[in-house]
Amino acid sequence: MSQPLLKVIKSGTMSTIQDGGRHGYRGYGLPTSGFMDMVSAYQANEIVGNQRNGSLIEMIQVGATLKFLQDCAIAITGANMSAMLNGQIVQRYQQISVKSGDQLSFGLAKSNMIGYLAIGGQWHIDAIFGSTATYARAALGGIKGRPLKVGDEISITPSKNKHHHFPEHKIWSYEPGRVLRLIKGPECTQEMTKWLERSTFKVSNQWDRMGVRLKTETPLLKETFLLSCPLAVGTIQLPPDGQPIAVMADGQTTGGYPRLGTIIKADIAYLAQQKPGTTLRFAFVEASYAINIAKWVF
Amino acid sequence: MIEASLLRFDLLAEDCLLISWPQKIDFEIVMEVRALSEYLNSLTEVLETVPAYASLAVYFDMMNCTSQHIQSLVLNNVSALKTQDLQAKTWVIPVCYDRTFGLDHDRFWEQCKIDISQIIELHTGQSFTVYMRGFQPGFLYLGTLPKELNLPRLENPRSKVEAGSVGIANDQTGIYPLESPGGWNIIGRTPIKLFDLDNTDPTPIKQGDKVRFEPIDLLAYHSLKAESHVPTIA
């Protein structure tokens, strides 16, 4: 067993070990889990020279405070959580060298929701079904299947990294006000299409790694129940109260409400970063357009 | 196998083709979903499939393959698939219907006028078809229940249902393999492990298989629980 590299001093709201996700088990009802904002997570891993699907720490809303027990290289991406290294402000989206004994603290996410901390090297976390991603509802992955707790230690063998320059233009903007693009769902009628494109939605407080509940002042009330059918990450369902739900990384693999559409992969990262109260709008796009964007971005 | 013209194809995500049958609960459709799922899982282009009652999601390698390619493979091969060739198994699952576990026995008495002994008799008197797995890891949807046992879901779902709980919702029965919130009427609990993290095939019970429930008492429940049993074939 290698030496611990990181010790948790404060856990934050919901800090978990995540990676590119657990694939191949959706047919058993097991969600993929993994990064909520794939774009920021890939970038953090890229900056420290790890594989982009590799393990890192995802922090939601209020970040953790961590103590380093070995020298290593780190990168912080995603939401601005006012990261401080030994009390000094540190920048995001660049490689930072830290020394044994250094303390890194994160505060409240300012304008967005999720921050990522990548650490260059080999993470020693047991993979379950091929992934280290924490899925707390089934108590699997990460550390004992749960979010990080005070006193947890994480073993990582740090790698010797070359300096990596991450150009500023590659940083995504998560400013509110963008229109989320959707691939049309199988149960989406003409009425639903018009309603979804013409209504304004807000991200509600019912927000977790399973799903994001949206709210509108003009709900579309439909008492439609389906035979349970597959959902993808990003699928928007319409429950009878007319307030749509977007499936996120830990979300159900099947459901029984009409599927209005699925948010394109590039925009799922954007939705994941929006705080409760943010206004959202939707527009449908052609499937071929969505596929081209996905190939270009990922 | 089904006429290909009755299948509907949608793109559920950039990397996911959704195949839908006519939407009804039908044993033959369930077996067709399984047959097509097994065929598609044998292809290198296919990453994984999610079978449901009358639909199948097919995740494919978006960088090297298109949904049109998967669709044409389905259309060209569907007629040759034979549901008779599937190795459907029958499983026996022990259930303790003791009052300590059967949280909703009283609802059956109030609304269906049947008591515990009748619940047990009806629930263990026949085998049920596994229509699908899903919604949460290892959850099994089984049916169809005799009419006397039909009871709608709770209006206010419980925030916590214990692992192993056996429930009823309308004409279906299901098993919660993990502790979770849930709205099904709980009639008993099984001591056996239905989602095994140490096994690459965590749930051996597949769509289209049959399940028969076997009544056990509290003593047997606790001894089986201590031995951490997995499902057995009848």
Coordinates of C-alpha atoms in Angstrom, one line a residue:
Chain A
M1 CA 0.0 0.0 0.0
S2 CA 1.3 3.4 -0.9
Q3 CA 1.5 6.3 1.4
P4 CA -1.5 8.7 1.9
L5 CA -1.1 11.9 -0.1
L6 CA -4.2 13.7 1.0
K7 CA -6.0 14.1 4.3
V8 CA -9.5 15.6 4.6
I9 CA -9.7 18.4 7.2
K10 CA -13.2 19.6 6.3
S11 CA -15.5 17.7 4.0
G12 CA -17.6 20.4 2.4
T13 CA -21.3 19.8 1.4
M14 CA -20.9 16.9 -1.0
S15 CA -17.3 16.1 -2.0
T16 CA -16.9 12.7 -3.7
I17 CA -14.3 10.8 -5.7
Q18 CA -15.6 10.6 -9.3
D19 CA -14.2 9.4 -12.6
G20 CA -15.5 8.9 -16.2
G21 CA -18.2 6.6 -14.8
R22 CA -19.3 3.0 -14.5
H23 CA -20.2 1.7 -17.9
G24 CA -21.9 -1.6 -18.8
Y25 CA -24.2 -2.0 -15.9
R26 CA -27.2 0.3 -16.8
G27 CA -29.0 -2.9 -17.8
Y28 CA -28.9 -3.9 -14.1
G29 CA -30.4 -0.6 -13.1
L30 CA -27.0 0.8 -12.0
P31 CA -26.4 4.4 -13.2
T32 CA -23.0 5.4 -14.6
S33 CA -22.3 8.0 -12.0
G34 CA -19.1 9.9 -12.6
F35 CA -18.4 13.5 -13.4
M36 CA -21.5 15.8 -13.3
D37 CA -19.6 18.4 -15.5
M38 CA -17.5 16.3 -17.8
V39 CA -15.9 19.3 -19.5
S40 CA -14.3 20.8 -16.3
A41 CA -13.3 17.4 -15.0
Y42 CA -11.6 16.4 -18.2
Q43 CA -9.7 19.7 -18.2
A44 CA -8.6 19.3 -14.6
N45 CA -7.2 15.8 -15.4
E46 CA -5.6 17.1 -18.6
I47 CA -3.7 19.9 -16.8
V48 CA -2.1 17.5 -14.3
G49 CA -1.3 14.9 -17.0
N50 CA -3.8 12.3 -15.9
Q51 CA -6.1 10.3 -18.2
R52 CA -9.2 12.5 -18.7
N53 CA -11.5 9.8 -17.3
G54 CA -9.3 9.3 -14.2
S55 CA -10.2 9.8 -10.5
L56 CA -10.5 13.2 -9.0
I57 CA -12.4 15.0 -6.3
E58 CA -15.7 16.6 -7.2
M59 CA -17.1 19.3 -4.8
I60 CA -20.6 20.6 -4.8
Q61 CA -21.7 24.0 -3.4
V62 CA -19.2 24.2 -0.5
G63 CA -15.8 22.7 -1.1
A64 CA -13.5 20.8 1.2
T65 CA -10.3 21.7 3.1
L66 CA -7.5 19.3 2.4
K67 CA -4.0 18.7 3.7
F68 CA -1.2 17.4 1.5
L69 CA 1.1 14.8 3.0
Q70 CA 3.5 14.6 -0.1
D71 CA 4.7 17.0 -2.8
C72 CA 2.5 16.8 -5.9
A73 CA 0.9 18.8 -8.8
I74 CA -2.7 19.8 -8.7
A75 CA -5.3 21.6 -10.9
I76 CA -8.6 23.2 -9.9
T77 CA -11.4 23.7 -12.5
G78 CA -15.1 24.4 -12.6
A79 CA -16.9 26.7 -10.2
N80 CA -14.9 29.4 -8.4
M81 CA -14.8 28.2 -4.8
S82 CA -12.3 30.8 -3.7
A83 CA -9.5 28.2 -3.4
M84 CA -6.7 29.2 -1.0
L85 CA -3.4 27.4 -0.6
N86 CA -2.0 28.1 2.9
G87 CA -4.2 31.2 3.0
Q88 CA -3.1 32.6 -0.4
I89 CA -5.5 32.8 -3.3
V90 CA -4.7 30.3 -6.1
Q91 CA -5.8 30.4 -9.7
R92 CA -7.9 27.8 -11.5
Y93 CA -7.1 26.2 -14.8
Q94 CA -3.4 25.9 -14.2
Q95 CA -0.9 23.4 -12.8
I96 CA 0.1 24.2 -9.2
S97 CA 2.9 22.6 -7.3
V98 CA 2.1 21.9 -3.7
K99 CA 4.4 20.7 -0.9
S100 CA 4.0 18.2 1.9
G101 CA 2.3 20.0 4.7
D102 CA 0.4 22.5 2.5
Q103 CA -3.3 23.1 3.2
L104 CA -5.8 23.8 0.4
S105 CA -9.2 25.2 1.3
F106 CA -12.3 25.7 -0.8
G107 CA -15.3 27.9 0.2
L108 CA -18.8 28.4 -1.3
A109 CA -19.1 28.2 -5.0
K110 CA -19.6 31.7 -6.2
S111 CA -21.5 31.8 -9.4
N112 CA -21.7 28.1 -10.3
M113 CA -22.2 24.8 -8.4
I114 CA -19.3 22.3 -8.9
G115 CA -15.5 22.5 -8.4
Y116 CA -13.0 19.9 -9.4
L117 CA -9.6 19.1 -7.9
A118 CA -7.3 16.9 -9.9
I119 CA -4.0 15.5 -8.5
G120 CA -1.3 14.2 -10.9
G121 CA -0.5 10.6 -10.3
Q122 CA -1.8 7.1 -9.7
W123 CA -4.9 7.0 -7.4
H124 CA -5.2 4.0 -5.2
I125 CA -8.9 3.6 -4.9
D126 CA -10.6 0.2 -5.4
A127 CA -12.6 0.1 -8.6
I128 CA -16.1 -1.4 -8.4
F129 CA -17.3 -2.7 -11.8
G130 CA -14.4 -0.9 -13.4
S131 CA -14.9 2.5 -11.8
T132 CA -13.9 4.5 -8.7
A133 CA -16.9 6.8 -9.1
T134 CA -18.9 7.2 -5.8
Y135 CA -22.5 6.2 -6.0
A136 CA -23.7 7.0 -2.5
R137 CA -27.2 5.6 -2.9
A138 CA -25.9 2.1 -3.4
A139 CA -22.9 2.8 -1.1
L140 CA -20.3 1.9 -3.8
G141 CA -17.2 3.4 -5.2
G142 CA -14.9 6.1 -3.8
I143 CA -14.1 5.8 -0.1
K144 CA -16.6 3.2 1.4
G145 CA -19.2 4.3 -1.1
R146 CA -19.8 7.7 0.6
P147 CA -18.9 11.3 0.3
L148 CA -15.5 12.4 1.9
K149 CA -15.5 12.7 5.7
V150 CA -13.1 14.5 8.0
G151 CA -10.1 12.3 8.6
D152 CA -10.3 10.4 5.4
E153 CA -6.9 9.7 3.7
I154 CA -6.4 9.2 0.0
S155 CA -3.4 7.3 -1.3
I156 CA -2.0 8.6 -4.5
T157 CA 1.5 8.0 -6.0
P158 CA 2.4 11.4 -7.4
S159 CA 3.7 11.6 -10.9
K160 CA 6.6 13.8 -12.1
N161 CA 4.7 16.2 -14.3
K162 CA 5.9 18.5 -17.0
H163 CA 4.6 22.0 -16.9
H164 CA 1.3 22.2 -18.8
H165 CA 0.0 25.4 -20.2
F166 CA -3.8 25.5 -20.5
P167 CA -4.8 28.3 -22.8
E168 CA -7.4 30.7 -21.4
H169 CA -9.7 30.4 -24.5
K170 CA -10.3 26.8 -23.7
I171 CA -12.1 27.6 -20.4
W172 CA -15.8 27.2 -20.8
S173 CA -18.2 30.0 -19.8
Y174 CA -21.0 28.9 -17.5
E175 CA -22.6 32.3 -17.3
P176 CA -26.4 32.0 -17.0
G177 CA -28.6 32.8 -20.0
R178 CA -27.7 30.1 -22.5
V179 CA -30.3 28.1 -24.3
L180 CA -30.0 24.4 -23.6
R181 CA -30.1 22.2 -26.8
L182 CA -32.2 19.1 -26.8
I183 CA -32.6 16.0 -29.0
K184 CA -36.4 15.4 -29.3
G185 CA -37.7 12.6 -27.1
P186 CA -40.0 9.8 -28.2
E187 CA -43.1 11.0 -26.3
C188 CA -42.7 14.7 -27.2
T189 CA -45.9 15.9 -28.9
Q190 CA -46.2 19.1 -30.9
E191 CA -47.9 20.7 -27.9
M192 CA -45.0 19.7 -25.6
T193 CA -42.5 20.9 -28.2
K194 CA -44.1 24.4 -28.4
W195 CA -44.5 24.6 -24.6
L196 CA -40.9 23.6 -23.9
E197 CA -39.4 26.0 -26.4
R198 CA -41.6 29.0 -25.4
S199 CA -41.5 28.6 -21.6
T200 CA -39.0 29.9 -19.1
F201 CA -37.7 27.5 -16.5
K202 CA -35.8 28.0 -13.3
V203 CA -33.4 25.5 -11.6
S204 CA -35.2 24.5 -8.4
N205 CA -33.7 23.5 -5.0
Q206 CA -34.5 19.9 -5.7
W207 CA -31.0 19.4 -7.0
D208 CA -28.7 16.5 -6.5
R209 CA -26.5 14.1 -8.4
M210 CA -29.6 12.1 -9.4
G211 CA -31.5 14.9 -11.1
V212 CA -32.3 18.5 -11.4
R213 CA -35.9 19.5 -11.0
L214 CA -36.9 22.5 -13.1
K215 CA -39.7 25.0 -12.3
T216 CA -42.0 27.0 -14.5
E217 CA -44.9 29.3 -13.8
T218 CA -46.7 27.7 -16.7
P219 CA -46.6 24.0 -16.0
L220 CA -47.9 21.6 -18.7
L221 CA -50.2 19.2 -16.9
K222 CA -50.4 15.7 -18.5
E223 CA -51.5 12.6 -16.6
T224 CA -49.4 10.3 -18.8
F225 CA -47.8 7.2 -17.4
L226 CA -45.7 4.9 -19.5
L227 CA -44.5 1.4 -19.2
S228 CA -41.1 1.8 -17.6
C229 CA -38.7 2.7 -20.3
P230 CA -35.0 3.6 -20.6
L231 CA -33.7 7.1 -19.7
A232 CA -30.3 8.6 -20.6
V233 CA -28.3 11.1 -18.6
G234 CA -29.7 14.4 -19.7
T235 CA -33.2 13.1 -20.5
I236 CA -36.0 15.5 -19.4
Q237 CA -39.1 13.8 -18.1
L238 CA -42.5 15.4 -17.6
P239 CA -44.2 14.2 -14.4
P240 CA -48.0 14.9 -13.8
D241 CA -47.3 18.2 -11.9
G242 CA -45.9 19.7 -15.1
Q243 CA -42.5 20.6 -13.7
P244 CA -39.8 18.8 -15.7
I245 CA -36.9 16.7 -14.2
A246 CA -33.5 16.3 -15.9
V247 CA -31.7 13.0 -15.2
M248 CA -28.2 13.6 -14.0
A249 CA -25.1 11.3 -13.5
D250 CA -26.6 9.2 -10.6
G251 CA -30.1 9.2 -12.1
Q252 CA -32.5 6.3 -12.7
T253 CA -31.8 4.2 -15.7
T254 CA -35.5 3.8 -16.4
G255 CA -38.6 5.9 -15.7
G256 CA -42.3 6.1 -16.4
Y257 CA -43.0 9.8 -17.4
P258 CA -43.0 11.1 -20.9
R259 CA -39.5 11.8 -22.3
L260 CA -39.6 15.3 -23.8
G261 CA -36.0 15.1 -25.0
T262 CA -32.4 14.7 -23.9
I263 CA -30.0 17.6 -23.4
I264 CA -27.0 17.3 -25.7
K265 CA -23.8 16.2 -23.9
A266 CA -22.0 19.5 -24.2
D267 CA -25.0 21.3 -22.5
I268 CA -25.3 18.7 -19.6
A269 CA -22.1 20.1 -18.2
Y270 CA -23.6 23.6 -18.4
L271 CA -26.8 22.6 -16.6
A272 CA -24.8 20.8 -13.9
Q273 CA -23.1 24.1 -13.1
Q274 CA -26.3 26.2 -12.8
K275 CA -27.3 27.2 -9.3
P276 CA -30.9 26.9 -8.1
G277 CA -32.8 30.0 -9.2
T278 CA -31.0 30.3 -12.5
T279 CA -33.3 30.9 -15.5
L280 CA -33.1 28.4 -18.4
R281 CA -34.6 28.1 -21.9
F282 CA -34.6 25.1 -24.3
A283 CA -34.4 24.6 -28.0
F284 CA -34.6 21.4 -30.0
V285 CA -31.8 20.6 -32.5
E286 CA -31.4 18.0 -35.2
A287 CA -29.9 14.7 -34.1
S288 CA -27.1 15.0 -36.6
Y289 CA -26.1 18.5 -35.3
A290 CA -26.0 17.1 -31.7
I291 CA -23.8 14.2 -32.8
N292 CA -21.4 16.6 -34.6
I293 CA -21.0 18.8 -31.6
A294 CA -20.5 15.8 -29.3
K295 CA -17.7 14.4 -31.5
W296 CA -16.1 17.8 -31.7
V297 CA -16.2 18.5 -27.9
F298 CA -15.5 15.0 -26.5
Chain B
M1 CA -39.7 -12.8 -34.0
I2 CA -41.6 -9.6 -34.4
E3 CA -42.2 -7.9 -37.8
A4 CA -39.5 -5.3 -38.1
S5 CA -42.0 -2.8 -39.4
L6 CA -43.6 -2.7 -35.9
L7 CA -40.4 -1.5 -34.3
R8 CA -39.9 2.2 -33.7
F9 CA -36.4 3.8 -33.6
D10 CA -35.5 7.1 -31.8
L11 CA -32.2 8.6 -30.8
L12 CA -32.3 8.9 -27.0
A13 CA -28.9 10.5 -26.8
E14 CA -26.0 11.2 -29.2
D15 CA -24.7 7.7 -28.4
C16 CA -27.9 5.9 -27.7
L17 CA -30.5 4.3 -30.1
L18 CA -33.9 3.5 -28.6
I19 CA -35.9 0.7 -30.0
S20 CA -39.6 0.5 -29.0
W21 CA -42.1 -2.2 -29.5
P22 CA -45.8 -1.6 -29.3
Q23 CA -46.2 -0.5 -25.6
K24 CA -47.9 -3.3 -23.8
I25 CA -47.0 -5.9 -21.1
D26 CA -46.6 -9.0 -23.1
F27 CA -44.5 -12.1 -22.4
E28 CA -43.6 -12.6 -26.1
I29 CA -42.4 -8.9 -26.4
V30 CA -40.3 -9.3 -23.2
M31 CA -38.6 -12.3 -24.7
E32 CA -38.0 -10.4 -28.0
V33 CA -36.4 -7.5 -26.1
R34 CA -34.1 -10.0 -24.4
A35 CA -33.2 -11.8 -27.6
L36 CA -32.4 -8.6 -29.4
S37 CA -30.5 -7.3 -26.3
E38 CA -28.4 -10.5 -26.2
Y39 CA -27.7 -10.3 -30.0
L40 CA -26.7 -6.6 -29.8
N41 CA -24.5 -7.1 -26.7
S42 CA -22.4 -9.6 -28.8
L43 CA -21.4 -6.8 -31.3
T44 CA -18.2 -4.8 -30.7
E45 CA -19.9 -1.6 -31.8
V46 CA -22.4 -1.9 -28.9
L47 CA -21.2 -0.7 -25.5
E48 CA -24.2 -1.7 -23.4
T49 CA -28.0 -2.2 -23.6
V50 CA -30.8 -1.3 -21.3
P51 CA -33.8 -3.6 -21.7
A52 CA -37.2 -2.6 -20.5
Y53 CA -40.8 -4.0 -20.8
A54 CA -41.2 -3.2 -24.5
S55 CA -38.2 -1.1 -25.3
L56 CA -34.4 -1.4 -25.5
A57 CA -31.8 1.4 -25.3
V58 CA -28.6 0.6 -27.2
Y59 CA -25.5 2.6 -26.3
F60 CA -22.9 2.5 -29.1
D61 CA -19.4 3.8 -29.8
M62 CA -20.3 7.3 -31.1
M63 CA -16.8 7.9 -32.5
N64 CA -16.7 4.8 -34.7
C65 CA -20.3 3.9 -35.4
T66 CA -23.7 5.6 -36.2
S67 CA -27.2 4.9 -35.0
Q68 CA -28.2 4.2 -38.6
H69 CA -25.7 1.4 -38.6
I70 CA -27.1 -0.2 -35.5
Q71 CA -30.6 0.3 -36.8
S72 CA -29.8 -1.5 -40.1
L73 CA -28.2 -4.4 -38.2
V74 CA -31.4 -4.7 -36.1
L75 CA -33.6 -4.6 -39.2
N76 CA -31.5 -7.1 -41.1
N77 CA -31.2 -9.6 -38.2
V78 CA -34.4 -9.3 -36.2
S79 CA -36.4 -11.8 -38.2
A80 CA -33.8 -14.5 -37.7
L81 CA -33.7 -14.2 -33.9
K82 CA -35.6 -16.9 -32.1
T83 CA -37.0 -16.4 -28.6
Q84 CA -37.3 -20.2 -28.1
D85 CA -33.5 -20.4 -28.1
L86 CA -33.2 -18.3 -25.0
Q87 CA -32.2 -20.0 -21.8
A88 CA -34.9 -18.7 -19.5
K89 CA -34.6 -20.0 -15.9
T90 CA -36.9 -20.3 -13.0
W91 CA -35.5 -19.0 -9.6
V92 CA -36.7 -19.6 -6.1
I93 CA -36.7 -16.6 -3.7
P94 CA -37.4 -17.2 -0.1
V95 CA -39.6 -14.5 1.5
C96 CA -40.5 -14.0 5.1
Y97 CA -44.1 -12.6 5.3
D98 CA -43.9 -11.9 9.1
R99 CA -45.7 -8.8 10.3
T100 CA -42.4 -7.2 11.3
F101 CA -41.6 -7.0 7.5
G102 CA -45.1 -6.9 6.0
L103 CA -45.6 -3.2 6.7
D104 CA -48.7 -2.9 4.5
H105 CA -50.6 -6.1 5.4
D106 CA -53.3 -4.0 7.0
R107 CA -53.9 -2.1 3.7
F108 CA -54.6 -5.4 2.0
W109 CA -57.2 -6.2 4.6
E110 CA -58.8 -2.7 4.5
Q111 CA -58.8 -2.4 0.7
C112 CA -58.8 -5.9 -0.7
K113 CA -60.3 -7.9 2.2
I114 CA -57.6 -10.4 2.3
D115 CA -55.5 -11.4 5.3
I116 CA -51.9 -12.5 5.7
S117 CA -52.5 -16.2 5.0
Q118 CA -54.3 -15.3 1.7
I119 CA -51.5 -12.9 0.7
I120 CA -49.0 -15.6 1.2
E121 CA -51.1 -18.2 -0.6
L122 CA -51.6 -15.9 -3.6
H123 CA -48.1 -14.6 -3.7
T124 CA -46.4 -18.0 -3.5
G125 CA -49.0 -20.0 -5.5
Q126 CA -47.6 -19.4 -9.0
S127 CA -44.4 -18.2 -10.7
F128 CA -44.0 -14.7 -12.1
T129 CA -42.2 -13.4 -15.1
V130 CA -39.3 -11.0 -14.8
Y131 CA -40.5 -8.2 -17.0
M132 CA -37.5 -6.0 -16.5
R133 CA -34.7 -5.0 -14.1
G134 CA -34.0 -1.5 -13.3
F135 CA -35.0 1.9 -11.8
Q136 CA -32.4 1.1 -9.1
P137 CA -29.6 -1.5 -9.1
G138 CA -31.1 -5.0 -9.3
F139 CA -34.7 -4.0 -8.8
L140 CA -36.9 -6.7 -10.4
Y141 CA -40.4 -6.0 -11.9
L142 CA -42.4 -9.2 -11.8
G143 CA -45.9 -10.1 -12.9
T144 CA -48.7 -10.6 -13.4
L145 CA -50.3 -10.8 -10.0
P146 CA -53.7 -12.4 -9.5
K147 CA -56.5 -9.7 -9.3
E148 CA -57.1 -10.2 -5.6
L149 CA -53.6 -8.9 -4.8
N150 CA -53.8 -5.7 -6.9
L151 CA -53.3 -2.6 -4.8
P152 CA -52.2 0.8 -6.0
R153 CA -48.9 2.3 -4.8
L154 CA -48.8 4.3 -1.6
E155 CA -49.9 7.9 -2.1
N156 CA -46.9 9.1 0.0
P157 CA -43.9 7.0 -0.8
R158 CA -41.8 6.0 2.2
S159 CA -38.5 7.8 2.5
K160 CA -36.8 4.5 3.4
V161 CA -37.6 0.9 2.4
E162 CA -35.3 -1.7 3.8
A163 CA -33.1 -3.8 1.4
G164 CA -34.8 -7.1 0.5
S165 CA -38.3 -5.7 0.8
V166 CA -40.9 -7.3 -1.4
G167 CA -43.6 -5.0 -2.6
I168 CA -46.8 -4.8 -4.7
A169 CA -47.9 -2.0 -7.0
N170 CA -51.1 -2.7 -9.0
D171 CA -50.7 -6.0 -10.8
Q172 CA -46.9 -6.2 -10.3
T173 CA -44.6 -7.4 -7.6
G174 CA -41.1 -6.2 -7.1
I175 CA -38.0 -6.6 -4.8
Y176 CA -35.9 -3.7 -3.5
P177 CA -32.4 -5.1 -3.4
L178 CA -31.0 -2.0 -1.7
E179 CA -32.4 0.3 0.9
S180 CA -34.1 3.2 -0.9
P181 CA -37.2 5.4 -0.9
G182 CA -40.2 3.5 -2.3
G183 CA -43.9 3.6 -2.8
W184 CA -44.8 -0.1 -3.2
N185 CA -47.0 -1.9 -0.7
I186 CA -44.5 -4.0 1.4
I187 CA -45.7 -7.5 2.2
G188 CA -42.4 -9.2 3.2
R189 CA -38.7 -9.4 3.0
T190 CA -36.2 -11.8 1.4
P191 CA -32.9 -12.5 3.2
I192 CA -31.0 -13.3 0.0
K193 CA -28.6 -11.0 -1.8
L194 CA -30.1 -9.8 -5.1
F195 CA -27.3 -7.3 -6.1
D196 CA -23.9 -8.7 -5.5
L197 CA -21.0 -6.2 -5.8
D198 CA -18.4 -9.0 -5.8
N199 CA -19.8 -10.6 -8.9
T200 CA -19.3 -9.2 -12.5
D201 CA -22.8 -10.5 -13.2
P202 CA -24.3 -8.9 -10.0
T203 CA -27.9 -10.1 -10.7
P204 CA -28.1 -13.6 -12.3
I205 CA -31.9 -13.2 -12.7
K206 CA -32.6 -11.9 -16.2
Q207 CA -35.5 -10.4 -18.1
G208 CA -37.9 -13.2 -19.2
D209 CA -36.8 -15.6 -16.4
K210 CA -39.4 -16.8 -13.9
V211 CA -39.4 -16.3 -10.1
R212 CA -41.3 -18.3 -7.5
F213 CA -41.6 -17.1 -4.0
E214 CA -41.2 -19.5 -1.1
P215 CA -42.6 -18.6 2.3
I216 CA -40.1 -18.9 5.3
D217 CA -40.5 -18.0 9.0
L218 CA -38.4 -15.5 11.0
L219 CA -36.0 -18.1 12.2
A220 CA -35.2 -19.2 8.6
Y221 CA -35.0 -15.6 7.5
H222 CA -32.3 -14.8 10.1
S223 CA -30.3 -18.0 9.4
L224 CA -30.3 -17.4 5.6
K225 CA -29.5 -13.8 6.1
A226 CA -26.5 -14.6 8.3
E227 CA -25.2 -17.0 5.5
S228 CA -25.6 -14.3 2.8
H229 CA -27.3 -16.5 0.2
V230 CA -27.7 -15.7 -3.5
P231 CA -30.7 -16.7 -5.6
T232 CA -31.1 -20.4 -6.5
I233 CA -32.4 -22.1 -9.6
A234 CA -35.6 -24.2 -9.1

